[in-house]
Structure formats: structure tokens, C-alpha cells
Amino acid sequence: MAPKPRDWVYHLAMKTYVRRVLIVEDEVLIRNFLCLTLEEAGFEVAQASSAAQALDVIKKFDPDIAILDINLGPGPSGVDLAFVMDKMQFGVALVVLTNHPDLRTAGYSKSDLPVGCGFLRKDLIDDPSAFIAAIETVIAGRKELRQDQDKSRPLAELSAHQIEILRLTASGLTNAAIAKQRNTSSRAVEQSLKGIYEVLGIDTDGDVNPRVEAATRFFRAAGLPNSSNS
């Protein structure tokens, strides 16, 4: 006996909508970990390793949310991809994923994300329940996910200017090179570094070179290998 029309309405109403997530991450292990975690939580997941591949996948997959690693290797970054996807108006919730505690240590400013784009730190995805809860929150539109604005994050006490000086110092530039790049004086850079040492509680009279110690803390906070140890 064929079901009555109202029975079809009932079945459609009771049908569970499966939420779709696109993971864009160039590191295979992290990508697989995220996919497995989301699939176990009941999400349908698609993956891509580059911006170009992501744009191809999204046209066929139609995700509810896209999680984009900031550093995707050669080519456009996750931030670039976020702006492209935002302008193309796919109607997808966007979240960038990174080792960095905030955008400043990656060389960006707080405003260098599309409006409404979330920020998720890789060091906080080890807790699957917290990770899934964060994704659920973004999809539901209940709260903007901006872990880069968490006051307890590493280097949060430094200003944007200090973060940039520290980032350039950690990259191996001399005070003179930093001054040239920022169109200032070596003396000004030196004073900025002194302020950084003071905020971070680095002893400038100790056995450890304060410049090396500051760079080491930057590498640690940003989840980057310490080049000074190589």
C-alpha cells in the first residue's frame, strides 16, 4: 500500500540533514585527523590540499563550512582563499586554521580576514569535543570563532608593532635591516626590542642572548621550527 501524501511530508520532516565540511590543508596527517574527527561526529567531509583544488571541490560538494589552513604552501594562502570564497558568495561559513596564536605572528593584521571569518588554532584541535563544538557554533551562527583574540593566547601581551618587530627579528634580520624595511631607525628598533624583552620577562643581563630567547619564544608560540637550533 502506497503511503499517503502526509506520510511523505512526515518522512521529509524527520530526515536528518547531514552537514558538510570542506577541509583545505596541505599537511596530510592533520588533514586526515580533521576529516576523521568530523566524520565520527556525523559530518560529511571533502578535502583539498590547495586553494585551486578547493575551488574545484566546492562547486561539486556545496559545503556548509570550509576550514582553511593559512599556509597552503606554494600559491595562494588560506587567507587569500577565504577572500576569494567570500567574494564568490558561496554561502559557506569560513574558518582559518593555523599554528600561529594569532594573525599578527603570521604577518597579518586582525582585519586581514573577511568579515565573519573564524580563526582556529591548531594547538587547540587535540580536544575533539571542543573542536566539534566550535564548528557547530560557527555553522549555527551563534558566535564568531576568533581564538586569535583569546587573551590567554601566547604573546597576547605584545602590541601589533611589537609582534612585527619580533617576527622580523626571529626571521634573522638585523636591527638595521628591520629599520630599513619599516622605514625607521636602528635606534627605534633597539628600543622596541627592549620593550619586548621587558614585557616577556627576558633577562637582558643573563647568560642567554635576549634576542635568541625572544626569537625562540616566537617560534614556540607560532608552532614553527626554531631555526636557531638548526
mmCIF file of C-alpha atoms in Angstrom:
data_model
loop_
_atom_site.group_PDB
_atom_site.id
_atom_site.type_symbol
_atom_site.label_atom_id
_atom_site.label_comp_id
_atom_site.label_asym_id
_atom_site.label_seq_id
_atom_site.Cartn_x
_atom_site.Cartn_y
_atom_site.Cartn_z
ATOM 1 C CA MET A 1 0.000 0.000 0.000
ATOM 2 C CA ALA A 2 1.449 3.327 -1.062
ATOM 3 C CA PRO A 3 1.972 5.861 1.744
ATOM 4 C CA LYS A 4 -0.390 8.811 1.881
ATOM 5 C CA PRO A 5 0.942 12.266 0.888
ATOM 6 C CA ARG A 6 1.019 13.334 4.516
ATOM 7 C CA ASP A 7 3.256 10.325 5.262
ATOM 8 C CA TRP A 8 5.828 11.672 2.780
ATOM 9 C CA VAL A 9 5.668 15.053 4.494
ATOM 10 C CA TYR A 10 6.315 13.350 7.814
ATOM 11 C CA HIS A 11 9.302 11.406 6.490
ATOM 12 C CA LEU A 12 10.818 14.534 4.930
ATOM 13 C CA ALA A 13 10.394 16.446 8.167
ATOM 14 C CA MET A 14 12.092 13.677 10.134
ATOM 15 C CA LYS A 15 15.006 13.338 7.699
ATOM 16 C CA THR A 16 18.274 14.392 9.326
ATOM 17 C CA TYR A 17 20.279 16.978 7.416
ATOM 18 C CA VAL A 18 23.926 15.954 7.141
ATOM 19 C CA ARG A 19 26.208 18.961 7.493
ATOM 20 C CA ARG A 20 29.067 19.252 5.050
ATOM 21 C CA VAL A 21 32.593 20.414 5.804
ATOM 22 C CA LEU A 22 35.424 21.177 3.386
ATOM 23 C CA ILE A 23 38.934 20.790 4.836
ATOM 24 C CA VAL A 24 41.699 22.654 2.984
ATOM 25 C CA GLU A 25 45.029 21.628 4.490
ATOM 26 C CA ASP A 26 48.334 20.796 2.794
ATOM 27 C CA GLU A 27 49.654 18.629 5.653
ATOM 28 C CA VAL A 28 48.305 15.115 5.086
ATOM 29 C CA LEU A 29 48.366 13.961 8.724
ATOM 30 C CA ILE A 30 46.481 16.997 10.000
ATOM 31 C CA ARG A 31 44.017 16.835 7.117
ATOM 32 C CA ASN A 32 43.290 13.163 7.785
ATOM 33 C CA PHE A 33 42.943 13.794 11.521
ATOM 34 C CA LEU A 34 40.412 16.575 10.957
ATOM 35 C CA CYS A 35 38.471 14.517 8.433
ATOM 36 C CA LEU A 36 38.294 11.505 10.764
ATOM 37 C CA THR A 37 37.226 13.638 13.734
ATOM 38 C CA LEU A 38 34.459 15.320 11.749
ATOM 39 C CA GLU A 39 33.245 12.103 10.120
ATOM 40 C CA GLU A 40 32.985 10.405 13.512
ATOM 41 C CA ALA A 41 30.839 13.342 14.639
ATOM 42 C CA GLY A 42 28.431 12.755 11.757
ATOM 43 C CA PHE A 43 29.668 15.332 9.246
ATOM 44 C CA GLU A 44 30.104 14.670 5.541
ATOM 45 C CA VAL A 45 33.637 15.747 4.671
ATOM 46 C CA ALA A 46 35.507 16.678 1.494
ATOM 47 C CA GLN A 47 39.170 17.622 1.400
ATOM 48 C CA ALA A 48 41.645 19.620 -0.668
ATOM 49 C CA SER A 49 45.359 20.334 -0.346
ATOM 50 C CA SER A 50 45.500 23.656 -2.215
ATOM 51 C CA ALA A 51 43.415 26.740 -2.969
ATOM 52 C CA ALA A 52 42.957 25.714 -6.604
ATOM 53 C CA GLN A 53 41.773 22.240 -5.657
ATOM 54 C CA ALA A 54 39.437 23.702 -3.033
ATOM 55 C CA LEU A 55 37.700 25.965 -5.550
ATOM 56 C CA ASP A 56 37.161 22.966 -7.798
ATOM 57 C CA VAL A 57 35.800 20.810 -4.969
ATOM 58 C CA ILE A 58 33.449 23.439 -3.560
ATOM 59 C CA LYS A 59 31.491 23.685 -6.814
ATOM 60 C CA LYS A 60 30.600 19.997 -6.584
ATOM 61 C CA PHE A 61 30.432 19.493 -2.834
ATOM 62 C CA ASP A 62 28.475 22.576 -1.642
ATOM 63 C CA PRO A 63 29.761 22.651 1.974
ATOM 64 C CA ASP A 64 28.183 24.410 4.932
ATOM 65 C CA ILE A 65 31.596 25.377 6.284
ATOM 66 C CA ALA A 66 35.179 25.463 4.987
ATOM 67 C CA ILE A 67 38.186 25.116 7.294
ATOM 68 C CA LEU A 68 41.233 26.663 5.612
ATOM 69 C CA ASP A 69 44.847 26.277 6.686
ATOM 70 C CA ILE A 70 46.561 29.672 6.438
ATOM 71 C CA ASN A 71 49.777 28.292 4.940
ATOM 72 C CA LEU A 72 48.981 26.111 1.929
ATOM 73 C CA GLY A 73 52.497 26.007 0.504
ATOM 74 C CA PRO A 74 53.256 27.472 -2.953
ATOM 75 C CA GLY A 75 50.406 29.524 -4.358
ATOM 76 C CA PRO A 76 47.514 31.355 -2.676
ATOM 77 C CA SER A 77 47.291 31.187 1.120
ATOM 78 C CA GLY A 78 44.267 30.241 3.174
ATOM 79 C CA VAL A 79 43.646 33.941 3.790
ATOM 80 C CA ASP A 80 43.676 34.578 0.021
ATOM 81 C CA LEU A 81 41.284 31.675 -0.464
ATOM 82 C CA ALA A 82 38.966 32.993 2.258
ATOM 83 C CA PHE A 83 38.612 36.313 0.432
ATOM 84 C CA VAL A 84 38.023 34.599 -2.925
ATOM 85 C CA MET A 85 35.336 32.348 -1.459
ATOM 86 C CA ASP A 86 33.746 35.283 0.343
ATOM 87 C CA LYS A 87 33.583 37.371 -2.853
ATOM 88 C CA MET A 88 32.174 34.459 -4.847
ATOM 89 C CA GLN A 89 29.332 34.283 -2.310
ATOM 90 C CA PHE A 90 29.178 30.525 -1.971
ATOM 91 C CA GLY A 91 27.231 30.977 1.270
ATOM 92 C CA VAL A 92 29.868 28.992 3.148
ATOM 93 C CA ALA A 93 30.916 29.715 6.727
ATOM 94 C CA LEU A 94 34.698 30.252 6.770
ATOM 95 C CA VAL A 95 37.296 29.380 9.408
ATOM 96 C CA VAL A 96 41.068 29.706 9.007
ATOM 97 C CA LEU A 97 43.294 27.179 10.764
ATOM 98 C CA THR A 98 46.895 27.810 11.780
ATOM 99 C CA ASN A 99 49.736 27.051 14.180
ATOM 100 C CA HIS A 100 50.015 30.762 14.910
ATOM 101 C CA PRO A 101 48.415 32.090 18.117
ATOM 102 C CA ASP A 102 47.009 34.992 16.120
ATOM 103 C CA LEU A 103 47.252 36.605 12.692
ATOM 104 C CA ARG A 104 49.991 39.003 13.762
ATOM 105 C CA THR A 105 52.663 36.317 14.135
ATOM 106 C CA ALA A 106 51.837 35.180 10.589
ATOM 107 C CA GLY A 107 52.446 38.698 9.277
ATOM 108 C CA TYR A 108 48.788 39.720 9.005
ATOM 109 C CA SER A 109 46.691 42.239 10.910
ATOM 110 C CA LYS A 110 43.451 41.484 12.750
ATOM 111 C CA SER A 111 41.453 42.937 9.870
ATOM 112 C CA ASP A 112 43.070 40.712 7.224
ATOM 113 C CA LEU A 113 40.164 38.267 7.202
ATOM 114 C CA PRO A 114 36.734 38.550 5.570
ATOM 115 C CA VAL A 115 34.013 39.783 7.912
ATOM 116 C CA GLY A 116 32.631 36.849 9.895
ATOM 117 C CA CYS A 117 35.552 34.527 9.119
ATOM 118 C CA GLY A 118 36.586 32.484 12.156
ATOM 119 C CA PHE A 119 40.079 31.730 13.459
ATOM 120 C CA LEU A 120 41.004 28.309 14.880
ATOM 121 C CA ARG A 121 44.374 27.456 16.429
ATOM 122 C CA LYS A 122 45.875 24.061 15.611
ATOM 123 C CA ASP A 123 47.135 23.595 19.154
ATOM 124 C CA LEU A 124 43.509 23.547 20.326
ATOM 125 C CA ILE A 125 42.181 20.840 17.986
ATOM 126 C CA ASP A 126 43.613 17.995 20.076
ATOM 127 C CA ASP A 127 40.346 18.006 22.043
ATOM 128 C CA PRO A 128 37.817 16.537 19.566
ATOM 129 C CA SER A 129 34.775 17.546 21.615
ATOM 130 C CA ALA A 130 35.904 21.182 21.861
ATOM 131 C CA PHE A 131 36.787 21.211 18.154
ATOM 132 C CA ILE A 132 33.386 19.844 17.123
ATOM 133 C CA ALA A 133 31.608 22.258 19.467
ATOM 134 C CA ALA A 134 33.459 25.169 17.856
ATOM 135 C CA ILE A 135 32.479 24.030 14.360
ATOM 136 C CA GLU A 136 28.854 23.539 15.436
ATOM 137 C CA THR A 137 28.847 27.078 16.822
ATOM 138 C CA VAL A 138 30.132 28.550 13.554
ATOM 139 C CA ILE A 139 27.606 26.654 11.426
ATOM 140 C CA ALA A 140 24.757 27.721 13.689
ATOM 141 C CA GLY A 141 25.954 31.322 13.511
ATOM 142 C CA ARG A 142 25.660 31.639 17.279
ATOM 143 C CA LYS A 143 29.085 33.131 17.865
ATOM 144 C CA GLU A 144 32.079 34.297 15.863
ATOM 145 C CA LEU A 145 35.013 31.924 16.400
ATOM 146 C CA ARG A 146 38.085 34.124 16.939
ATOM 147 C CA GLN A 147 40.638 32.231 19.030
ATOM 148 C CA ASP A 148 43.210 34.769 17.840
ATOM 149 C CA GLN A 149 41.567 37.251 20.214
ATOM 150 C CA ASP A 150 41.769 34.996 23.276
ATOM 151 C CA LYS A 151 43.579 36.988 25.963
ATOM 152 C CA SER A 152 45.313 33.835 27.231
ATOM 153 C CA ARG A 153 46.948 33.038 23.874
ATOM 154 C CA PRO A 154 50.778 33.122 23.581
ATOM 155 C CA LEU A 155 52.276 36.607 23.057
ATOM 156 C CA ALA A 156 48.875 38.233 23.639
ATOM 157 C CA GLU A 157 50.518 40.873 25.825
ATOM 158 C CA LEU A 158 52.551 42.251 22.898
ATOM 159 C CA SER A 159 51.241 45.026 20.661
ATOM 160 C CA ALA A 160 50.883 44.593 16.895
ATOM 161 C CA HIS A 161 54.024 46.707 16.432
ATOM 162 C CA GLN A 162 56.000 44.570 18.883
ATOM 163 C CA ILE A 163 54.803 41.357 17.257
ATOM 164 C CA GLU A 164 56.005 42.585 13.859
ATOM 165 C CA ILE A 165 59.426 43.569 15.240
ATOM 166 C CA LEU A 166 59.678 40.184 16.959
ATOM 167 C CA ARG A 167 58.621 38.342 13.791
ATOM 168 C CA LEU A 168 61.279 40.111 11.719
ATOM 169 C CA THR A 169 63.889 39.510 14.417
ATOM 170 C CA ALA A 170 63.028 35.812 14.518
ATOM 171 C CA SER A 171 63.367 35.657 10.731
ATOM 172 C CA GLY A 172 67.038 36.586 11.161
ATOM 173 C CA LEU A 173 67.032 40.256 10.181
ATOM 174 C CA THR A 174 69.430 42.653 11.882
ATOM 175 C CA ASN A 175 68.218 45.850 13.532
ATOM 176 C CA ALA A 176 69.474 47.805 10.530
ATOM 177 C CA ALA A 177 67.593 45.559 8.095
ATOM 178 C CA ILE A 178 64.409 45.804 10.165
ATOM 179 C CA ALA A 179 64.768 49.589 10.328
ATOM 180 C CA LYS A 180 65.170 49.789 6.550
ATOM 181 C CA GLN A 181 62.144 47.595 5.929
ATOM 182 C CA ARG A 182 59.979 49.599 8.318
ATOM 183 C CA ASN A 183 61.388 52.980 7.296
ATOM 184 C CA THR A 184 62.619 53.813 10.783
ATOM 185 C CA SER A 185 65.943 53.942 12.656
ATOM 186 C CA SER A 186 68.057 51.182 14.170
ATOM 187 C CA ARG A 187 67.756 53.015 17.475
ATOM 188 C CA ALA A 188 63.961 52.799 17.306
ATOM 189 C CA VAL A 189 64.155 49.062 16.598
ATOM 190 C CA GLU A 190 66.535 48.606 19.529
ATOM 191 C CA GLN A 191 64.103 50.415 21.836
ATOM 192 C CA SER A 192 61.234 48.269 20.563
ATOM 193 C CA LEU A 193 63.218 45.121 21.327
ATOM 194 C CA LYS A 194 63.957 46.357 24.841
ATOM 195 C CA GLY A 195 60.232 46.829 25.344
ATOM 196 C CA ILE A 196 59.589 43.300 24.061
ATOM 197 C CA TYR A 197 62.179 41.826 26.436
ATOM 198 C CA GLU A 198 60.573 43.657 29.337
ATOM 199 C CA VAL A 199 57.036 42.506 28.517
ATOM 200 C CA LEU A 200 58.172 38.898 28.052
ATOM 201 C CA GLY A 201 60.260 38.973 31.224
ATOM 202 C CA ILE A 202 63.524 38.218 29.418
ATOM 203 C CA ASP A 203 66.649 38.979 31.461
ATOM 204 C CA THR A 204 68.947 41.094 29.299
ATOM 205 C CA ASP A 205 71.839 40.540 31.730
ATOM 206 C CA GLY A 206 71.534 36.763 31.879
ATOM 207 C CA ASP A 207 73.588 34.032 30.247
ATOM 208 C CA VAL A 208 71.148 33.632 27.349
ATOM 209 C CA ASN A 209 71.213 36.124 24.498
ATOM 210 C CA PRO A 210 67.888 38.012 24.856
ATOM 211 C CA ARG A 211 67.487 38.254 21.082
ATOM 212 C CA VAL A 212 67.802 34.480 20.729
ATOM 213 C CA GLU A 213 65.443 33.895 23.668
ATOM 214 C CA ALA A 214 62.822 36.228 22.188
ATOM 215 C CA ALA A 215 63.090 34.515 18.797
ATOM 216 C CA THR A 216 62.799 31.104 20.464
ATOM 217 C CA ARG A 217 59.588 32.159 22.191
ATOM 218 C CA PHE A 218 58.207 33.422 18.891
ATOM 219 C CA PHE A 219 58.965 30.108 17.168
ATOM 220 C CA ARG A 220 57.392 28.194 20.046
ATOM 221 C CA ALA A 221 54.263 30.351 20.071
ATOM 222 C CA ALA A 222 53.882 30.167 16.294
ATOM 223 C CA GLY A 223 54.406 26.405 16.197
ATOM 224 C CA LEU A 224 57.430 26.832 13.936
ATOM 225 C CA PRO A 225 60.787 25.014 13.994
ATOM 226 C CA ASN A 226 63.452 27.026 15.790
ATOM 227 C CA SER A 227 65.988 27.898 13.091
ATOM 228 C CA SER A 228 68.456 28.998 15.744
ATOM 229 C CA ASN A 229 68.793 25.362 16.797
ATOM 230 C CA SER A 230 69.470 24.019 13.301
#
